[in-house]
XYZ file of C-alpha atoms in Angstrom:
479
model
C -12.247 -27.786 1.589
C -13.128 -31.487 1.977
C -14.955 -30.834 5.244
C -16.877 -27.919 3.720
C -18.030 -29.984 0.759
C -18.982 -32.911 2.977
C -20.985 -30.564 5.220
C -22.819 -29.164 2.202
C -23.401 -32.627 0.789
C -25.088 -34.108 3.853
C -27.113 -30.912 4.374
C -28.380 -30.671 0.799
C -28.922 -34.431 0.411
C -30.939 -34.524 3.644
C -33.095 -31.553 2.655
C -33.790 -32.993 -0.813
C -34.659 -36.360 0.739
C -37.063 -34.708 3.203
C -38.820 -32.684 0.489
C -39.207 -35.677 -1.836
C -40.602 -37.856 0.984
C -43.066 -35.157 1.921
C -44.438 -34.607 -1.576
C -44.723 -38.305 -2.431
C -46.592 -38.892 0.821
C -44.022 -40.962 2.736
C -44.027 -38.432 5.560
C -47.003 -36.526 6.910
C -45.186 -33.505 8.321
C -41.743 -31.872 8.299
C -42.330 -29.996 11.543
C -40.497 -32.639 13.588
C -37.293 -31.882 11.651
C -37.553 -28.242 12.691
C -39.105 -28.385 16.174
C -39.100 -32.044 17.263
C -37.134 -33.410 20.182
C -35.205 -36.650 20.469
C -37.382 -39.679 21.378
C -40.636 -37.769 20.780
C -43.328 -39.783 18.904
C -43.507 -38.906 15.208
C -46.824 -37.736 13.756
C -47.649 -39.946 10.748
C -51.299 -39.066 10.093
C -54.350 -37.111 11.235
C -57.957 -38.248 10.710
C -61.483 -37.399 11.756
C -62.925 -39.672 14.418
C -65.296 -41.414 11.990
C -62.370 -42.284 9.687
C -60.518 -44.496 12.171
C -61.410 -48.195 12.700
C -64.522 -48.778 14.805
C -62.700 -50.513 17.695
C -60.301 -47.554 17.982
C -63.173 -45.059 17.840
C -64.997 -46.835 20.669
C -61.861 -47.228 22.773
C -60.466 -43.741 22.366
C -63.650 -42.024 23.492
C -63.567 -43.985 26.758
C -59.798 -43.903 27.311
C -58.137 -41.626 29.890
C -57.158 -38.332 28.251
C -58.673 -39.838 25.088
C -55.370 -41.489 24.208
C -54.696 -45.146 23.392
C -51.553 -47.053 22.459
C -51.630 -50.028 20.087
C -48.693 -52.436 20.315
C -49.655 -55.567 18.425
C -46.100 -56.475 17.453
C -43.450 -55.831 20.102
C -40.639 -55.503 17.560
C -42.451 -52.637 15.773
C -42.930 -49.094 17.115
C -46.018 -48.399 19.187
C -48.871 -46.628 17.401
C -50.488 -43.925 19.532
C -53.904 -42.406 18.831
C -54.717 -39.045 20.442
C -58.238 -37.614 20.097
C -58.185 -33.846 20.489
C -60.010 -30.901 18.887
C -62.297 -33.173 16.811
C -59.423 -35.020 15.109
C -57.357 -38.109 15.867
C -53.606 -37.645 15.610
C -51.703 -40.858 14.914
C -48.097 -41.212 16.086
C -45.653 -44.032 15.382
C -41.954 -44.464 16.060
C -39.561 -42.126 17.842
C -37.538 -39.207 16.580
C -33.856 -40.053 16.104
C -32.406 -36.741 17.336
C -33.402 -33.177 18.166
C -34.753 -31.015 15.361
C -33.065 -27.900 14.015
C -34.270 -25.383 16.615
C -33.842 -27.656 19.676
C -30.372 -28.560 18.357
C -29.451 -24.871 18.224
C -30.717 -24.352 21.769
C -29.183 -27.510 23.226
C -25.854 -26.920 21.483
C -25.552 -23.721 23.473
C -27.027 -24.809 26.807
C -25.972 -28.459 27.018
C -22.689 -28.386 25.097
C -21.079 -24.972 24.712
C -21.872 -23.560 28.172
C -20.408 -26.628 29.994
C -17.499 -26.651 27.528
C -16.780 -22.971 28.223
C -16.778 -23.754 31.953
C -14.279 -26.595 31.436
C -12.176 -24.402 29.165
C -12.158 -21.569 31.705
C -10.947 -23.795 34.535
C -8.339 -25.839 32.671
C -7.030 -22.872 30.659
C -6.544 -21.155 34.017
C -4.546 -24.162 35.233
C -2.514 -24.143 32.007
C -1.696 -20.457 32.465
C -0.183 -21.375 35.825
C 1.881 -24.088 34.131
C 3.171 -21.510 31.666
C 3.925 -18.680 34.082
C 5.502 -20.974 36.682
C 7.865 -22.498 34.110
C 6.483 -26.043 34.522
C 5.411 -26.340 30.880
C 8.870 -25.254 29.740
C 10.558 -27.941 31.823
C 8.113 -30.589 30.576
C 8.752 -29.542 26.976
C 12.524 -29.841 27.448
C 12.218 -33.375 28.805
C 9.957 -34.555 25.987
C 11.539 -32.643 23.106
C 13.773 -35.546 21.916
C 10.697 -37.704 21.254
C 8.391 -34.983 19.969
C 11.020 -33.635 17.568
C 10.900 -37.008 15.775
C 7.088 -37.052 15.601
C 6.702 -33.309 14.960
C 9.909 -32.308 13.134
C 8.509 -28.862 12.247
C 8.011 -27.940 15.929
C 10.995 -26.061 17.435
C 12.888 -27.686 20.286
C 11.378 -27.022 23.733
C 8.325 -25.328 22.193
C 5.438 -24.848 24.650
C 3.032 -26.796 22.386
C 4.876 -29.981 23.384
C 3.693 -29.719 26.982
C 0.108 -28.975 25.885
C 0.042 -31.974 23.541
C 1.452 -34.166 26.300
C -1.288 -33.101 28.707
C -3.919 -33.705 26.010
C -2.644 -37.218 25.288
C -2.437 -37.964 29.008
C -6.011 -36.776 29.611
C -7.302 -38.894 26.711
C -5.275 -41.827 27.961
C -7.032 -41.591 31.326
C -10.498 -40.993 29.887
C -10.617 -37.360 31.104
C -12.521 -35.842 28.185
C -13.330 -32.628 30.051
C -9.617 -31.961 30.545
C -8.425 -33.261 27.165
C -10.330 -30.678 25.110
C -8.884 -27.540 26.801
C -5.357 -28.970 26.608
C -5.895 -29.872 22.957
C -7.262 -26.459 22.028
C -4.301 -24.797 23.710
C -1.965 -27.087 21.767
C -3.627 -26.138 18.477
C -3.380 -22.423 19.303
C 0.281 -22.823 20.192
C 0.999 -24.734 16.971
C -0.845 -22.024 15.029
C 1.734 -19.476 16.207
C 4.452 -21.304 14.241
C 2.196 -22.134 11.286
C 3.490 -20.172 8.242
C 0.104 -20.354 6.481
C -2.593 -19.334 8.982
C -5.503 -20.540 6.820
C -4.009 -23.962 6.119
C -3.407 -26.803 8.578
C 0.298 -27.442 9.203
C 1.900 -30.892 9.256
C 2.256 -30.711 13.035
C -1.415 -29.793 13.500
C -2.534 -32.664 11.291
C -0.337 -35.167 13.127
C -1.614 -33.948 16.500
C -5.251 -34.027 15.385
C -5.032 -37.562 14.032
C -3.221 -38.902 17.108
C -5.768 -37.171 19.333
C -8.697 -38.565 17.334
C -7.316 -42.106 17.575
C -8.133 -41.731 21.264
C -5.644 -44.064 22.995
C -7.526 -44.878 26.205
C -6.374 -46.784 29.252
C -9.428 -46.452 31.500
C -12.734 -46.341 29.552
C -14.556 -45.076 32.647
C -17.780 -43.997 30.947
C -18.134 -47.283 29.036
C -17.682 -49.271 32.239
C -20.287 -47.051 33.898
C -22.851 -47.610 31.143
C -22.285 -51.362 31.262
C -22.691 -51.366 35.034
C -25.950 -49.428 34.667
C -27.210 -52.132 32.280
C -26.333 -54.864 34.838
C -23.460 -56.472 32.945
C -21.945 -59.434 34.808
C -18.480 -57.879 34.546
C -18.746 -54.223 33.427
C -14.971 -53.950 32.929
C -14.621 -56.994 30.650
C -14.398 -54.756 27.549
C -11.539 -52.681 28.983
C -8.701 -54.720 27.471
C -10.355 -54.917 23.991
C -10.914 -51.127 24.159
C -7.250 -50.522 25.000
C -6.005 -52.808 22.220
C -8.343 -51.291 19.628
C -7.515 -47.682 20.508
C -3.789 -48.510 20.573
C -3.961 -50.057 17.093
C -5.869 -46.967 15.916
C -3.178 -44.686 17.358
C -0.387 -46.629 15.668
C -2.345 -46.577 12.393
C -2.799 -42.798 12.653
C 0.901 -42.317 13.303
C 1.928 -44.530 10.391
C -0.560 -43.072 7.890
C 0.325 -39.459 8.682
C 3.997 -40.281 9.197
C 4.318 -41.830 5.738
C 2.587 -38.797 4.232
C 4.927 -36.440 6.100
C 8.026 -38.617 5.570
C 8.747 -39.152 9.261
C 11.930 -41.092 10.097
C 10.551 -44.300 11.607
C 14.047 -45.722 12.173
C 14.890 -43.167 14.855
C 16.299 -44.878 17.955
C 14.588 -42.378 20.247
C 11.234 -42.945 18.574
C 11.488 -46.750 18.621
C 12.623 -46.790 22.258
C 9.757 -44.504 23.302
C 7.229 -46.649 21.451
C 8.439 -49.845 23.113
C 8.463 -48.118 26.508
C 4.821 -47.110 25.979
C 3.870 -50.632 24.911
C 5.686 -52.068 27.935
C 3.950 -49.691 30.325
C 0.517 -50.560 28.916
C 1.194 -54.293 29.062
C 2.506 -54.015 32.616
C -0.540 -52.116 33.801
C -2.853 -54.553 32.043
C -1.154 -57.484 33.726
C -1.595 -55.784 37.092
C -5.278 -54.987 36.466
C -5.937 -58.512 35.182
C -4.694 -59.976 38.484
C -7.245 -58.008 40.514
C -10.573 -59.488 41.531
C -13.803 -57.907 40.269
C -14.314 -55.490 43.192
C -10.662 -54.414 43.228
C -10.694 -53.971 39.452
C -13.811 -51.789 39.571
C -12.318 -49.754 42.432
C -9.042 -49.252 40.568
C -10.582 -48.269 37.232
C -13.135 -45.917 38.769
C -10.594 -44.006 40.893
C -7.345 -43.924 38.881
C -8.389 -41.193 36.447
C -9.870 -38.928 39.105
C -6.886 -39.272 41.430
C -4.430 -38.476 38.644
C -6.418 -35.391 37.642
C -6.367 -34.203 41.258
C -2.614 -34.915 41.311
C -2.071 -32.754 38.188
C -4.017 -29.860 39.715
C -2.211 -30.210 43.052
C 1.199 -30.338 41.339
C 0.375 -27.206 39.314
C -0.658 -25.224 42.377
C 2.286 -26.361 44.515
C 4.801 -25.767 41.710
C 3.310 -22.308 41.149
C 3.584 -21.510 44.880
C 7.190 -22.685 44.935
C 8.006 -20.471 41.948
C 5.924 -17.491 43.000
C 8.845 -15.189 42.208
C 8.302 -15.846 38.489
C 4.775 -14.488 38.764
C 6.109 -11.391 40.525
C 8.614 -10.877 37.697
C 5.649 -10.746 35.310
C 3.826 -8.258 37.548
C 1.040 -10.691 38.382
C -0.038 -13.146 41.078
C -0.941 -16.822 40.963
C -4.666 -16.102 41.185
C -4.529 -13.286 38.600
C -2.658 -15.598 36.223
C -5.388 -18.208 36.681
C -8.059 -15.576 35.910
C -6.183 -14.491 32.777
C -6.057 -18.070 31.521
C -9.712 -18.653 32.376
C -10.689 -15.508 30.448
C -8.817 -16.784 27.386
C -10.635 -20.105 27.766
C -14.004 -18.342 27.658
C -12.978 -16.460 24.505
C -11.963 -19.765 22.884
C -15.337 -21.324 23.729
C -17.203 -18.414 22.136
C -15.007 -18.657 19.017
C -15.714 -22.343 18.367
C -19.485 -22.150 18.953
C -20.475 -21.329 15.317
C -18.339 -24.201 13.984
C -19.870 -26.700 16.393
C -23.394 -25.416 15.758
C -23.084 -25.735 11.979
C -21.855 -29.316 12.224
C -24.459 -30.453 14.773
C -27.384 -28.968 12.845
C -26.252 -30.756 9.676
C -26.011 -34.046 11.584
C -29.484 -33.441 13.045
C -30.924 -32.987 9.552
C -29.064 -36.057 8.325
C -30.467 -38.321 11.056
C -34.032 -36.995 11.145
C -34.398 -37.065 7.372
C -34.179 -40.866 7.463
C -31.284 -40.847 4.995
C -28.764 -42.015 7.574
C -30.993 -44.929 8.555
C -31.364 -46.015 4.914
C -27.592 -45.856 4.370
C -26.954 -47.697 7.645
C -29.460 -50.439 6.826
C -28.048 -50.724 3.316
C -24.513 -51.204 4.561
C -25.662 -53.752 7.142
C -27.555 -55.621 4.408
C -24.493 -55.706 2.136
C -22.264 -56.983 4.941
C -24.808 -59.641 5.881
C -24.856 -60.867 2.274
C -21.075 -61.304 2.194
C -21.194 -63.559 5.243
C -20.798 -61.173 8.168
C -22.715 -62.427 11.177
C -25.871 -60.702 12.353
C -24.240 -60.072 15.732
C -21.746 -57.775 13.994
C -24.187 -56.054 11.626
C -26.505 -55.282 14.550
C -23.726 -53.233 16.169
C -22.632 -51.367 13.014
C -24.923 -48.326 13.589
C -22.728 -47.412 16.565
C -19.599 -47.514 14.402
C -21.272 -45.558 11.606
C -22.650 -42.811 13.814
C -19.580 -42.447 16.048
C -17.683 -40.078 13.670
C -20.746 -37.819 13.512
C -22.221 -37.765 16.998
C -21.018 -39.083 20.338
C -24.506 -38.768 21.828
C -26.135 -40.533 18.886
C -23.701 -43.437 18.877
C -23.998 -43.660 22.661
C -27.765 -43.998 22.262
C -27.308 -46.872 19.809
C -24.803 -48.495 22.169
C -27.218 -48.389 25.103
C -30.056 -49.591 22.887
C -27.985 -52.545 21.654
C -27.180 -53.556 25.252
C -30.858 -53.330 26.192
C -32.018 -55.177 23.075
C -29.419 -57.937 22.904
C -28.053 -57.867 26.450
C -24.907 -56.185 27.869
C -23.068 -59.522 27.897
C -23.993 -60.423 24.318
C -21.413 -60.177 21.555
C -23.400 -57.309 19.968
C -23.600 -55.404 23.250
C -19.890 -55.757 23.929
C -18.847 -54.917 20.365
C -21.010 -51.774 20.458
C -19.154 -50.680 23.597
C -15.772 -51.240 21.931
C -16.894 -49.231 18.888
C -17.977 -46.376 21.157
C -14.679 -46.368 23.045
C -12.165 -46.836 20.251
C -12.779 -43.840 17.974
C -13.482 -40.136 18.128
C -16.343 -37.920 16.943
C -14.331 -36.955 13.879
C -16.488 -34.169 12.436
C -17.129 -32.569 15.812
C -13.422 -32.633 16.711
C -12.396 -31.089 13.396
C -15.021 -28.368 13.770
C -13.922 -27.557 17.340
C -10.138 -27.727 16.974
C -9.718 -26.114 13.576
C -12.574 -23.713 14.272
C -10.772 -22.414 17.371
C -7.918 -21.127 15.179
C -9.924 -20.309 12.024
C -8.238 -22.910 9.809
C -10.053 -23.032 6.456
C -8.053 -25.744 4.646
C -7.729 -28.923 6.733
C -5.857 -30.686 3.883
C -5.911 -34.477 4.339
C -6.982 -34.455 7.997
C -10.569 -35.596 7.418
C -9.727 -38.468 5.074
C -6.970 -39.682 7.406
C -9.191 -39.555 10.498
C -11.983 -41.425 8.705
C -9.449 -44.041 7.576
C -8.289 -44.410 11.181
C -11.940 -44.806 12.228
C -12.237 -47.632 9.689
C -9.090 -49.283 11.073
C -10.595 -49.071 14.579
C -13.853 -50.652 13.376
C -12.060 -53.585 11.729
C -9.783 -54.023 14.737
C -12.745 -53.896 17.134
C -14.497 -56.696 15.244
C -11.347 -58.860 15.244
C -10.528 -58.194 18.902
C -14.124 -58.769 20.048
C -14.236 -62.046 18.085
C -10.991 -63.084 19.768
C -12.068 -62.206 23.321
C -15.783 -63.071 23.251
């Protein structure tokens, strides 16, 4: 209900804002909102040749392709004049994101089709884990801990193994693997959900822990920093780990208090300290490596562990081939069955993802997001927050809505202020330490047709806020 109303609110507010701007003359056209593409120049006016300044008229007639670019002030957007069909079209600034129709097209081609491919492969692997009995054994080993965190989940339930694989994939920065595991976990939890239209306590706890995004190896962030020629691309790794860990603990505490989890459980406390110890130990090891060794370790650990998981699944399946024969199937046929289910899941979630991405597109291109973002930055600057922090806030604000959008701001901040500046580093920590909340809710709950997400959205947004505050404190401490 909350998500539905929020979706309607940003859609309607953006449309109203666009219409008002158009009729009061603040925007020349609304076509870019429908058909425009990200980073395209925005048409702001159209004039006859004799209506433009004399120096532009003289220059444009002699210019190649009758196009000139005016850039008097480097901090302002270029103004481009294009003389064509007896009129001069004037462009200024760049479009923030794809318009409605390109968003629809790109959501299918650039997002859903690759996602379906990932789902097909990893759901096939998961089917092997199920039929071989590996998931059952994993669930039995982890049940004592998971029963404390998810008391409504039966002992040794298969969802435990799926959630474990999802957390592990997130932990290693394997987004392509985390989503299929997570979707399978949600489907498995839905089987024991007494109210099929309403999110269960276990589903909410899993979603919030997943969204907190505990990450050990922020591979993509390190890659982007290396591409921008940072002196030490991996220097934000420890702040990213600390911030995402604090976010995960916050998610667990917030949801746990709401669900009356027993925090005094010996098993739970021991598991938490074991996790903390493992993270600290690995960090100490990584910190002792020189720059080349550190880059080698962080760039290869995730990939090698993913290969190890796949290899283990195939070898375990081969060793227990008799179990496949008992089910009148083969290892390959079981993989195909799982892959087919993955494709069906991808098709199911497409409308949910499309609806959310189109609303976000409207929100950004309308200019309303930029006004809100600038307003918040202005307020924070007035209460004493440094400009270095306020300059990085657009990344934190856009992250719950769009991973691609926040990534664009992150790269822009590194290019504008430098990858080794405080703003550049803080933007990277923001990007790494939270999840695309609205997208994740649309995908995960959409895959099982949950209508009432209860307090999931508010909790995830609160966790995002905790991550933002933590990121600022940690970045100030380290840099």
